[in-house]
Amino acid sequence: MITLTSDFGAPYPAAMRGVLRRRTDAELVDVGHDFPRHDVRTTAFWLREVLPYFPQATHLVVVDPGVGTDRNAIVVRAGEHRFVGPDNGVAMPAARRLAAGVDLEHYVVDETAVDPPEPTGVAKNSNARSGPASTTFHGRDVFAPVAAAVHDASPEGLRSLDALAPTDDVVDLMLPEATIDGEGDRAVGEVLVVDDFGNVITNVPGTWLEGREVILANGETIPTGPTFDTVGRGERLATVGSHGSVELDVNRGRGDEAFGLDVGDRVVLKSMPAE
Amino acid sequence: MITLTSDFGAPYPAAMRGVLRRRTDAELVDVGHDFPRHDVRTTAFWLREVLPYFPQATHLVVVDPGVGTDRNAIVVRAGEHRFVGPDNGVAMPAARRLAAGVDLEHYVVDETAVDPPEPTGVAKNSNARSGPASTTFHGRDVFAPVAAAVHDASPEGLRSLDALAPTDDVVDLMLPEATIDGEGDRAVGEVLVVDDFGNVITNVPGTWLEGREVILANGETIPTGPTFDTVGRGERLATVGSHGSVELDVNRGRGDEAFGLDVGDRVVLKSMPAE
Amino acid sequence: MITLTSDFGAPYPAAMRGVLRRRTDAELVDVGHDFPRHDVRTTAFWLREVLPYFPQATHLVVVDPGVGTDRNAIVVRAGEHRFVGPDNGVAMPAARRLAAGVDLEHYVVDETAVDPPEPTGVAKNSNARSGPASTTFHGRDVFAPVAAAVHDASPEGLRSLDALAPTDDVVDLMLPEATIDGEGDRAVGEVLVVDDFGNVITNVPGTWLEGREVILANGETIPTGPTFDTVGRGERLATVGSHGSVELDVNRGRGDEAFGLDVGDRVVLKSMPAE
């Protein structure tokens, strides 16, 4: 299986699908192509949360604000999973999780050793691309060809691919972690993402919420509950989201608007003081 | 084949795909994931109109405003077709149509008997979910596992699945029907949905329009015609839509704006009085 | 393989998928369903750019502002590739490119010889469609059935399909070409499309930009460069896009807004005068 992730919208992903299908029979599964444009961190979060549910696969990830610069194309092996994409850290949080404690292996791609796609009917000297890879669409011209080759090699066979050379020098990305004070009464974290429903997903571990029926979230008193319907329609609550961390939500409404919070904002959660 | 329907937007459906693919080789086909959020009735309409064109399949339908409450998870068998989703009626109009006159069978899901997904690399005591199903993402943690099991059982084999118990107590949903007066000159219905084109789809049977060249729609005189191009660009008409019911449309424009109509609004259609 | 292209948004494409899957085992691949509504020219451009990366396939293309009028349904053979859709030229630029110099073959569809879909559970005299094709959803009722038949026939076997008759009388569509003056210092073209990133894609061949570090674009002095990051964030540049033609872009911003250009606008590019 090859999964596809990008910030391309439409119809660029179709060109990647065409390139892949010419070279491999792998099942192609879209993770999504509407990730926020150039937003490496948000994409990294979602990959970390979604990909652990997949069987082993090659993950083609193209959120690449540096396309055409001298940033490398890389391949990361995480156990039975492999990632192909730009060297900007986007795959690292997911790769660490999928590796499940095994060391990651990193490879840098020698782009001159990649066979670029050969579009049908594109004559030389026409105004359509031919020859070397485009400078602006590496998803089609570099990453998709590499992903097809990586998929068709076994996880152990990456070293035998001519276009790949082992490296230890890759860009890492760590999603921020919340800090909890010694007594456990106070958690300081931040908003990692806001999902399509408006749920405010923080990095405070869900376990912090256990046993607390009401908390102070950025100074405001908020009930907690296992489900949205713990509170009335349109009311706020803190819950443990499907990612296992604390979410600030509104039952059938948008938490981001109700709490006035956006990605990267600081979140301070406190126990209610004893009376 | 397993079809997937939700109001999740992106990228949550990818997690369901991952769970399904780990458990079954079934072909996975998206009906759509952009149905209006929490809108059980609109989704029910579209499923009724779209699914009859599919071969036999298991239909995973997750429009679930009550997720995490005590609403049941259910399975409905409609002949060779099976539905898996929340017990809120969303699948019922489609199930009745697909059953083609055969009695429906309903099963309630014992959620404690469902093997939840085991995401790779999620250590215990980490801030990622493990153990029981999340309270907010039953699509991934309950419905997808059940859909995989239901697909791999034969339609007749549902009774043998440990997690399913027959029931007759399920939530029904009837889409409203238009009334036509005795003489047939007057139809009173409502707007079922407005599609992406802005076409106003009513519940008045298309047969009512036969033989009428001009009608009164909510008091306004409107021509009828078999196709949009019966009228000039930007002009209004009444036609029989691809769902077989009367639509109020604008040729290359939006009917909802031109008629000032939205979902649930009352629509009164009358024959033109003889002069 | 059958590719699917439309301006339907959701969930109408699912009905086409259902019809196709009932009739063929072909792999179904979406090119996209969010092409601008009724925009034959823009869709024609994208098909020309994306489809050359695909292996041989049957391409179902339904951008069809004239649905229900007397426009024909046609099939076009371009070498090993085949197109099915309305006779409005939408497939012609792609077909010419995919034919790679071989003559195109065109067929008109006899719609009365097409077996329409038979939706499950749709009783006669109900308000759901039965019998002949709808007048408004030929994608489901005409083009999808024809695409399944065309796919299952060999490219050479089109002549044996009862519903197809050879014709030379089809609507053509030529995307405009830029003109370059004799000295090569001046190119007059137009904006073909603006992509989701806001990149302004012109029809001026990328080769025109070779050797020029700065140009005048509609009178304004603009640097050129091989990649967006040639200029600072938010700054404008001219580059050769992944389609091989000149694009007017902004590094990590929207070129259409910065240049004030939209589809069809005239673009005059000039060399900088020697000092």
mmCIF file with all atom_site columns, N, CA, C and O in Angstrom, chain B residues 128-163:
data_model
loop_
_atom_site.group_PDB
_atom_site.id
_atom_site.type_symbol
_atom_site.label_atom_id
_atom_site.label_alt_id
_atom_site.label_comp_id
_atom_site.label_asym_id
_atom_site.label_entity_id
_atom_site.label_seq_id
_atom_site.pdbx_PDB_ins_code
_atom_site.Cartn_x
_atom_site.Cartn_y
_atom_site.Cartn_z
_atom_site.occupancy
_atom_site.B_iso_or_equiv
_atom_site.pdbx_formal_charge
_atom_site.auth_seq_id
_atom_site.auth_comp_id
_atom_site.auth_asym_id
_atom_site.auth_atom_id
_atom_site.pdbx_PDB_model_num
ATOM 1   N N  . ALA B 1 128 ? -1.461  8.985   23.963 1.00 0.00 ? 128 ALA B N  1
ATOM 2   C CA . ALA B 1 128 ? -2.276  8.480   22.862 1.00 0.00 ? 128 ALA B CA 1
ATOM 3   C C  . ALA B 1 128 ? -3.221  7.409   23.404 1.00 0.00 ? 128 ALA B C  1
ATOM 4   O O  . ALA B 1 128 ? -2.923  6.748   24.392 1.00 0.00 ? 128 ALA B O  1
ATOM 5   N N  . ARG B 1 129 ? -4.337  7.279   22.754 1.00 0.00 ? 129 ARG B N  1
ATOM 6   C CA . ARG B 1 129 ? -5.389  6.399   23.207 1.00 0.00 ? 129 ARG B CA 1
ATOM 7   C C  . ARG B 1 129 ? -4.947  4.942   23.188 1.00 0.00 ? 129 ARG B C  1
ATOM 8   O O  . ARG B 1 129 ? -4.241  4.490   22.316 1.00 0.00 ? 129 ARG B O  1
ATOM 9   N N  . SER B 1 130 ? -5.342  4.178   24.129 1.00 0.00 ? 130 SER B N  1
ATOM 10  C CA . SER B 1 130 ? -5.207  2.728   24.048 1.00 0.00 ? 130 SER B CA 1
ATOM 11  C C  . SER B 1 130 ? -6.329  2.149   24.875 1.00 0.00 ? 130 SER B C  1
ATOM 12  O O  . SER B 1 130 ? -7.011  2.853   25.599 1.00 0.00 ? 130 SER B O  1
ATOM 13  N N  . GLY B 1 131 ? -6.542  0.867   24.753 1.00 0.00 ? 131 GLY B N  1
ATOM 14  C CA . GLY B 1 131 ? -7.580  0.232   25.546 1.00 0.00 ? 131 GLY B CA 1
ATOM 15  C C  . GLY B 1 131 ? -8.945  0.436   24.928 1.00 0.00 ? 131 GLY B C  1
ATOM 16  O O  . GLY B 1 131 ? -9.121  0.214   23.731 1.00 0.00 ? 131 GLY B O  1
ATOM 17  N N  . PRO B 1 132 ? -9.926  0.881   25.687 1.00 0.00 ? 132 PRO B N  1
ATOM 18  C CA . PRO B 1 132 ? -11.301 0.889   25.196 1.00 0.00 ? 132 PRO B CA 1
ATOM 19  C C  . PRO B 1 132 ? -11.489 1.951   24.110 1.00 0.00 ? 132 PRO B C  1
ATOM 20  O O  . PRO B 1 132 ? -10.630 2.791   23.892 1.00 0.00 ? 132 PRO B O  1
ATOM 21  N N  . ALA B 1 133 ? -12.608 1.860   23.470 1.00 0.00 ? 133 ALA B N  1
ATOM 22  C CA . ALA B 1 133 ? -12.913 2.793   22.394 1.00 0.00 ? 133 ALA B CA 1
ATOM 23  C C  . ALA B 1 133 ? -12.939 4.225   22.930 1.00 0.00 ? 133 ALA B C  1
ATOM 24  O O  . ALA B 1 133 ? -13.290 4.475   24.077 1.00 0.00 ? 133 ALA B O  1
ATOM 25  N N  . SER B 1 134 ? -12.525 5.161   22.086 1.00 0.00 ? 134 SER B N  1
ATOM 26  C CA . SER B 1 134 ? -12.677 6.568   22.441 1.00 0.00 ? 134 SER B CA 1
ATOM 27  C C  . SER B 1 134 ? -14.157 6.876   22.576 1.00 0.00 ? 134 SER B C  1
ATOM 28  O O  . SER B 1 134 ? -15.021 6.161   22.057 1.00 0.00 ? 134 SER B O  1
ATOM 29  N N  . THR B 1 135 ? -14.459 7.953   23.264 1.00 0.00 ? 135 THR B N  1
ATOM 30  C CA . THR B 1 135 ? -15.865 8.331   23.398 1.00 0.00 ? 135 THR B CA 1
ATOM 31  C C  . THR B 1 135 ? -16.316 9.252   22.269 1.00 0.00 ? 135 THR B C  1
ATOM 32  O O  . THR B 1 135 ? -17.493 9.562   22.166 1.00 0.00 ? 135 THR B O  1
ATOM 33  N N  . THR B 1 136 ? -15.382 9.693   21.444 1.00 0.00 ? 136 THR B N  1
ATOM 34  C CA . THR B 1 136 ? -15.747 10.693  20.438 1.00 0.00 ? 136 THR B CA 1
ATOM 35  C C  . THR B 1 136 ? -15.500 10.259  19.005 1.00 0.00 ? 136 THR B C  1
ATOM 36  O O  . THR B 1 136 ? -15.867 10.972  18.080 1.00 0.00 ? 136 THR B O  1
ATOM 37  N N  . PHE B 1 137 ? -14.872 9.113   18.778 1.00 0.00 ? 137 PHE B N  1
ATOM 38  C CA . PHE B 1 137 ? -14.586 8.707   17.398 1.00 0.00 ? 137 PHE B CA 1
ATOM 39  C C  . PHE B 1 137 ? -14.975 7.242   17.212 1.00 0.00 ? 137 PHE B C  1
ATOM 40  O O  . PHE B 1 137 ? -14.138 6.376   17.011 1.00 0.00 ? 137 PHE B O  1
ATOM 41  N N  . HIS B 1 138 ? -16.285 7.001   17.283 1.00 0.00 ? 138 HIS B N  1
ATOM 42  C CA . HIS B 1 138 ? -16.776 5.647   17.104 1.00 0.00 ? 138 HIS B CA 1
ATOM 43  C C  . HIS B 1 138 ? -16.633 5.169   15.672 1.00 0.00 ? 138 HIS B C  1
ATOM 44  O O  . HIS B 1 138 ? -16.629 3.965   15.419 1.00 0.00 ? 138 HIS B O  1
ATOM 45  N N  . GLY B 1 139 ? -16.536 6.101   14.719 1.00 0.00 ? 139 GLY B N  1
ATOM 46  C CA . GLY B 1 139 ? -16.300 5.690   13.335 1.00 0.00 ? 139 GLY B CA 1
ATOM 47  C C  . GLY B 1 139 ? -15.060 4.821   13.223 1.00 0.00 ? 139 GLY B C  1
ATOM 48  O O  . GLY B 1 139 ? -15.073 3.776   12.562 1.00 0.00 ? 139 GLY B O  1
ATOM 49  N N  . ARG B 1 140 ? -14.020 5.242   13.899 1.00 0.00 ? 140 ARG B N  1
ATOM 50  C CA . ARG B 1 140 ? -12.752 4.493   13.865 1.00 0.00 ? 140 ARG B CA 1
ATOM 51  C C  . ARG B 1 140 ? -12.777 3.296   14.819 1.00 0.00 ? 140 ARG B C  1
ATOM 52  O O  . ARG B 1 140 ? -12.298 2.213   14.478 1.00 0.00 ? 140 ARG B O  1
ATOM 53  N N  . ASP B 1 141 ? -13.350 3.504   15.997 1.00 0.00 ? 141 ASP B N  1
ATOM 54  C CA . ASP B 1 141 ? -13.145 2.535   17.086 1.00 0.00 ? 141 ASP B CA 1
ATOM 55  C C  . ASP B 1 141 ? -14.250 1.501   17.219 1.00 0.00 ? 141 ASP B C  1
ATOM 56  O O  . ASP B 1 141 ? -14.044 0.454   17.836 1.00 0.00 ? 141 ASP B O  1
ATOM 57  N N  . VAL B 1 142 ? -15.420 1.791   16.669 1.00 0.00 ? 142 VAL B N  1
ATOM 58  C CA . VAL B 1 142 ? -16.539 0.846   16.771 1.00 0.00 ? 142 VAL B CA 1
ATOM 59  C C  . VAL B 1 142 ? -17.076 0.482   15.376 1.00 0.00 ? 142 VAL B C  1
ATOM 60  O O  . VAL B 1 142 ? -17.093 -0.683  14.987 1.00 0.00 ? 142 VAL B O  1
ATOM 61  N N  . PHE B 1 143 ? -17.497 1.505   14.610 1.00 0.00 ? 143 PHE B N  1
ATOM 62  C CA . PHE B 1 143 ? -18.209 1.196   13.364 1.00 0.00 ? 143 PHE B CA 1
ATOM 63  C C  . PHE B 1 143 ? -17.306 0.554   12.311 1.00 0.00 ? 143 PHE B C  1
ATOM 64  O O  . PHE B 1 143 ? -17.727 -0.371  11.605 1.00 0.00 ? 143 PHE B O  1
ATOM 65  N N  . ALA B 1 144 ? -16.069 1.031   12.180 1.00 0.00 ? 144 ALA B N  1
ATOM 66  C CA . ALA B 1 144 ? -15.183 0.429   11.171 1.00 0.00 ? 144 ALA B CA 1
ATOM 67  C C  . ALA B 1 144 ? -14.875 -1.033  11.517 1.00 0.00 ? 144 ALA B C  1
ATOM 68  O O  . ALA B 1 144 ? -14.984 -1.899  10.632 1.00 0.00 ? 144 ALA B O  1
ATOM 69  N N  . PRO B 1 145 ? -14.522 -1.346  12.767 1.00 0.00 ? 145 PRO B N  1
ATOM 70  C CA . PRO B 1 145 ? -14.323 -2.774  13.075 1.00 0.00 ? 145 PRO B CA 1
ATOM 71  C C  . PRO B 1 145 ? -15.573 -3.616  12.817 1.00 0.00 ? 145 PRO B C  1
ATOM 72  O O  . PRO B 1 145 ? -15.471 -4.726  12.289 1.00 0.00 ? 145 PRO B O  1
ATOM 73  N N  . VAL B 1 146 ? -16.742 -3.087  13.165 1.00 0.00 ? 146 VAL B N  1
ATOM 74  C CA . VAL B 1 146 ? -17.967 -3.856  12.918 1.00 0.00 ? 146 VAL B CA 1
ATOM 75  C C  . VAL B 1 146 ? -18.212 -4.007  11.418 1.00 0.00 ? 146 VAL B C  1
ATOM 76  O O  . VAL B 1 146 ? -18.596 -5.079  10.939 1.00 0.00 ? 146 VAL B O  1
ATOM 77  N N  . ALA B 1 147 ? -17.968 -2.953  10.657 1.00 0.00 ? 147 ALA B N  1
ATOM 78  C CA . ALA B 1 147 ? -18.200 -3.025  9.213  1.00 0.00 ? 147 ALA B CA 1
ATOM 79  C C  . ALA B 1 147 ? -17.302 -4.079  8.575  1.00 0.00 ? 147 ALA B C  1
ATOM 80  O O  . ALA B 1 147 ? -17.727 -4.807  7.666  1.00 0.00 ? 147 ALA B O  1
ATOM 81  N N  . ALA B 1 148 ? -16.053 -4.166  9.039  1.00 0.00 ? 148 ALA B N  1
ATOM 82  C CA . ALA B 1 148 ? -15.158 -5.190  8.488  1.00 0.00 ? 148 ALA B CA 1
ATOM 83  C C  . ALA B 1 148 ? -15.704 -6.580  8.787  1.00 0.00 ? 148 ALA B C  1
ATOM 84  O O  . ALA B 1 148 ? -15.717 -7.455  7.911  1.00 0.00 ? 148 ALA B O  1
ATOM 85  N N  . ALA B 1 149 ? -16.190 -6.792  10.008 1.00 0.00 ? 149 ALA B N  1
ATOM 86  C CA . ALA B 1 149 ? -16.722 -8.103  10.375 1.00 0.00 ? 149 ALA B CA 1
ATOM 87  C C  . ALA B 1 149 ? -18.007 -8.409  9.611  1.00 0.00 ? 149 ALA B C  1
ATOM 88  O O  . ALA B 1 149 ? -18.216 -9.531  9.141  1.00 0.00 ? 149 ALA B O  1
ATOM 89  N N  . VAL B 1 150 ? -18.859 -7.403  9.472  1.00 0.00 ? 150 VAL B N  1
ATOM 90  C CA . VAL B 1 150 ? -20.122 -7.594  8.754  1.00 0.00 ? 150 VAL B CA 1
ATOM 91  C C  . VAL B 1 150 ? -19.846 -7.903  7.287  1.00 0.00 ? 150 VAL B C  1
ATOM 92  O O  . VAL B 1 150 ? -20.476 -8.771  6.685  1.00 0.00 ? 150 VAL B O  1
ATOM 93  N N  . HIS B 1 151 ? -18.885 -7.189  6.708  1.00 0.00 ? 151 HIS B N  1
ATOM 94  C CA . HIS B 1 151 ? -18.570 -7.474  5.307  1.00 0.00 ? 151 HIS B CA 1
ATOM 95  C C  . HIS B 1 151 ? -18.100 -8.905  5.134  1.00 0.00 ? 151 HIS B C  1
ATOM 96  O O  . HIS B 1 151 ? -18.501 -9.592  4.182  1.00 0.00 ? 151 HIS B O  1
ATOM 97  N N  . ASP B 1 152 ? -17.230 -9.345  6.026  1.00 0.00 ? 152 ASP B N  1
ATOM 98  C CA . ASP B 1 152 ? -16.638 -10.662 5.826  1.00 0.00 ? 152 ASP B CA 1
ATOM 99  C C  . ASP B 1 152 ? -17.600 -11.795 6.174  1.00 0.00 ? 152 ASP B C  1
ATOM 100 O O  . ASP B 1 152 ? -17.370 -12.938 5.757  1.00 0.00 ? 152 ASP B O  1
ATOM 101 N N  . ALA B 1 153 ? -18.660 -11.489 6.940  1.00 0.00 ? 153 ALA B N  1
ATOM 102 C CA . ALA B 1 153 ? -19.733 -12.467 7.114  1.00 0.00 ? 153 ALA B CA 1
ATOM 103 C C  . ALA B 1 153 ? -20.639 -12.388 5.882  1.00 0.00 ? 153 ALA B C  1
ATOM 104 O O  . ALA B 1 153 ? -20.707 -11.368 5.209  1.00 0.00 ? 153 ALA B O  1
ATOM 105 N N  . SER B 1 154 ? -21.348 -13.437 5.567  1.00 0.00 ? 154 SER B N  1
ATOM 106 C CA . SER B 1 154 ? -22.329 -13.355 4.488  1.00 0.00 ? 154 SER B CA 1
ATOM 107 C C  . SER B 1 154 ? -23.541 -12.596 5.028  1.00 0.00 ? 154 SER B C  1
ATOM 108 O O  . SER B 1 154 ? -23.701 -12.442 6.242  1.00 0.00 ? 154 SER B O  1
ATOM 109 N N  . PRO B 1 155 ? -24.397 -12.087 4.123  1.00 0.00 ? 155 PRO B N  1
ATOM 110 C CA . PRO B 1 155 ? -25.609 -11.430 4.616  1.00 0.00 ? 155 PRO B CA 1
ATOM 111 C C  . PRO B 1 155 ? -26.383 -12.314 5.581  1.00 0.00 ? 155 PRO B C  1
ATOM 112 O O  . PRO B 1 155 ? -26.934 -11.840 6.571  1.00 0.00 ? 155 PRO B O  1
ATOM 113 N N  . GLU B 1 156 ? -26.376 -13.628 5.302  1.00 0.00 ? 156 GLU B N  1
ATOM 114 C CA . GLU B 1 156 ? -27.106 -14.551 6.171  1.00 0.00 ? 156 GLU B CA 1
ATOM 115 C C  . GLU B 1 156 ? -26.336 -14.835 7.462  1.00 0.00 ? 156 GLU B C  1
ATOM 116 O O  . GLU B 1 156 ? -26.893 -15.408 8.406  1.00 0.00 ? 156 GLU B O  1
ATOM 117 N N  . GLY B 1 157 ? -25.050 -14.451 7.493  1.00 0.00 ? 157 GLY B N  1
ATOM 118 C CA . GLY B 1 157 ? -24.212 -14.824 8.624  1.00 0.00 ? 157 GLY B CA 1
ATOM 119 C C  . GLY B 1 157 ? -24.196 -13.822 9.755  1.00 0.00 ? 157 GLY B C  1
ATOM 120 O O  . GLY B 1 157 ? -23.458 -13.995 10.723 1.00 0.00 ? 157 GLY B O  1
ATOM 121 N N  . LEU B 1 158 ? -25.017 -12.781 9.658  1.00 0.00 ? 158 LEU B N  1
ATOM 122 C CA . LEU B 1 158 ? -24.962 -11.748 10.688 1.00 0.00 ? 158 LEU B CA 1
ATOM 123 C C  . LEU B 1 158 ? -25.310 -12.316 12.059 1.00 0.00 ? 158 LEU B C  1
ATOM 124 O O  . LEU B 1 158 ? -24.751 -11.914 13.078 1.00 0.00 ? 158 LEU B O  1
ATOM 125 N N  . ARG B 1 159 ? -26.244 -13.255 12.086 1.00 0.00 ? 159 ARG B N  1
ATOM 126 C CA . ARG B 1 159 ? -26.678 -13.810 13.369 1.00 0.00 ? 159 ARG B CA 1
ATOM 127 C C  . ARG B 1 159 ? -25.552 -14.535 14.097 1.00 0.00 ? 159 ARG B C  1
ATOM 128 O O  . ARG B 1 159 ? -25.621 -14.742 15.307 1.00 0.00 ? 159 ARG B O  1
ATOM 129 N N  . SER B 1 160 ? -24.540 -14.941 13.338 1.00 0.00 ? 160 SER B N  1
ATOM 130 C CA . SER B 1 160 ? -23.457 -15.693 13.981 1.00 0.00 ? 160 SER B CA 1
ATOM 131 C C  . SER B 1 160 ? -22.369 -14.785 14.560 1.00 0.00 ? 160 SER B C  1
ATOM 132 O O  . SER B 1 160 ? -21.433 -15.271 15.183 1.00 0.00 ? 160 SER B O  1
ATOM 133 N N  . LEU B 1 161 ? -22.494 -13.489 14.352 1.00 0.00 ? 161 LEU B N  1
ATOM 134 C CA . LEU B 1 161 ? -21.472 -12.582 14.895 1.00 0.00 ? 161 LEU B CA 1
ATOM 135 C C  . LEU B 1 161 ? -21.778 -12.311 16.364 1.00 0.00 ? 161 LEU B C  1
ATOM 136 O O  . LEU B 1 161 ? -22.875 -11.873 16.710 1.00 0.00 ? 161 LEU B O  1
ATOM 137 N N  . ASP B 1 162 ? -20.771 -12.550 17.219 1.00 0.00 ? 162 ASP B N  1
ATOM 138 C CA . ASP B 1 162 ? -20.988 -12.430 18.664 1.00 0.00 ? 162 ASP B CA 1
ATOM 139 C C  . ASP B 1 162 ? -21.433 -11.032 19.065 1.00 0.00 ? 162 ASP B C  1
ATOM 140 O O  . ASP B 1 162 ? -22.182 -10.863 20.031 1.00 0.00 ? 162 ASP B O  1
ATOM 141 N N  . ALA B 1 163 ? -20.955 -10.027 18.361 1.00 0.00 ? 163 ALA B N  1
ATOM 142 C CA . ALA B 1 163 ? -21.235 -8.656  18.792 1.00 0.00 ? 163 ALA B CA 1
ATOM 143 C C  . ALA B 1 163 ? -22.634 -8.185  18.406 1.00 0.00 ? 163 ALA B C  1
ATOM 144 O O  . ALA B 1 163 ? -23.039 -7.088  18.786 1.00 0.00 ? 163 ALA B O  1
#
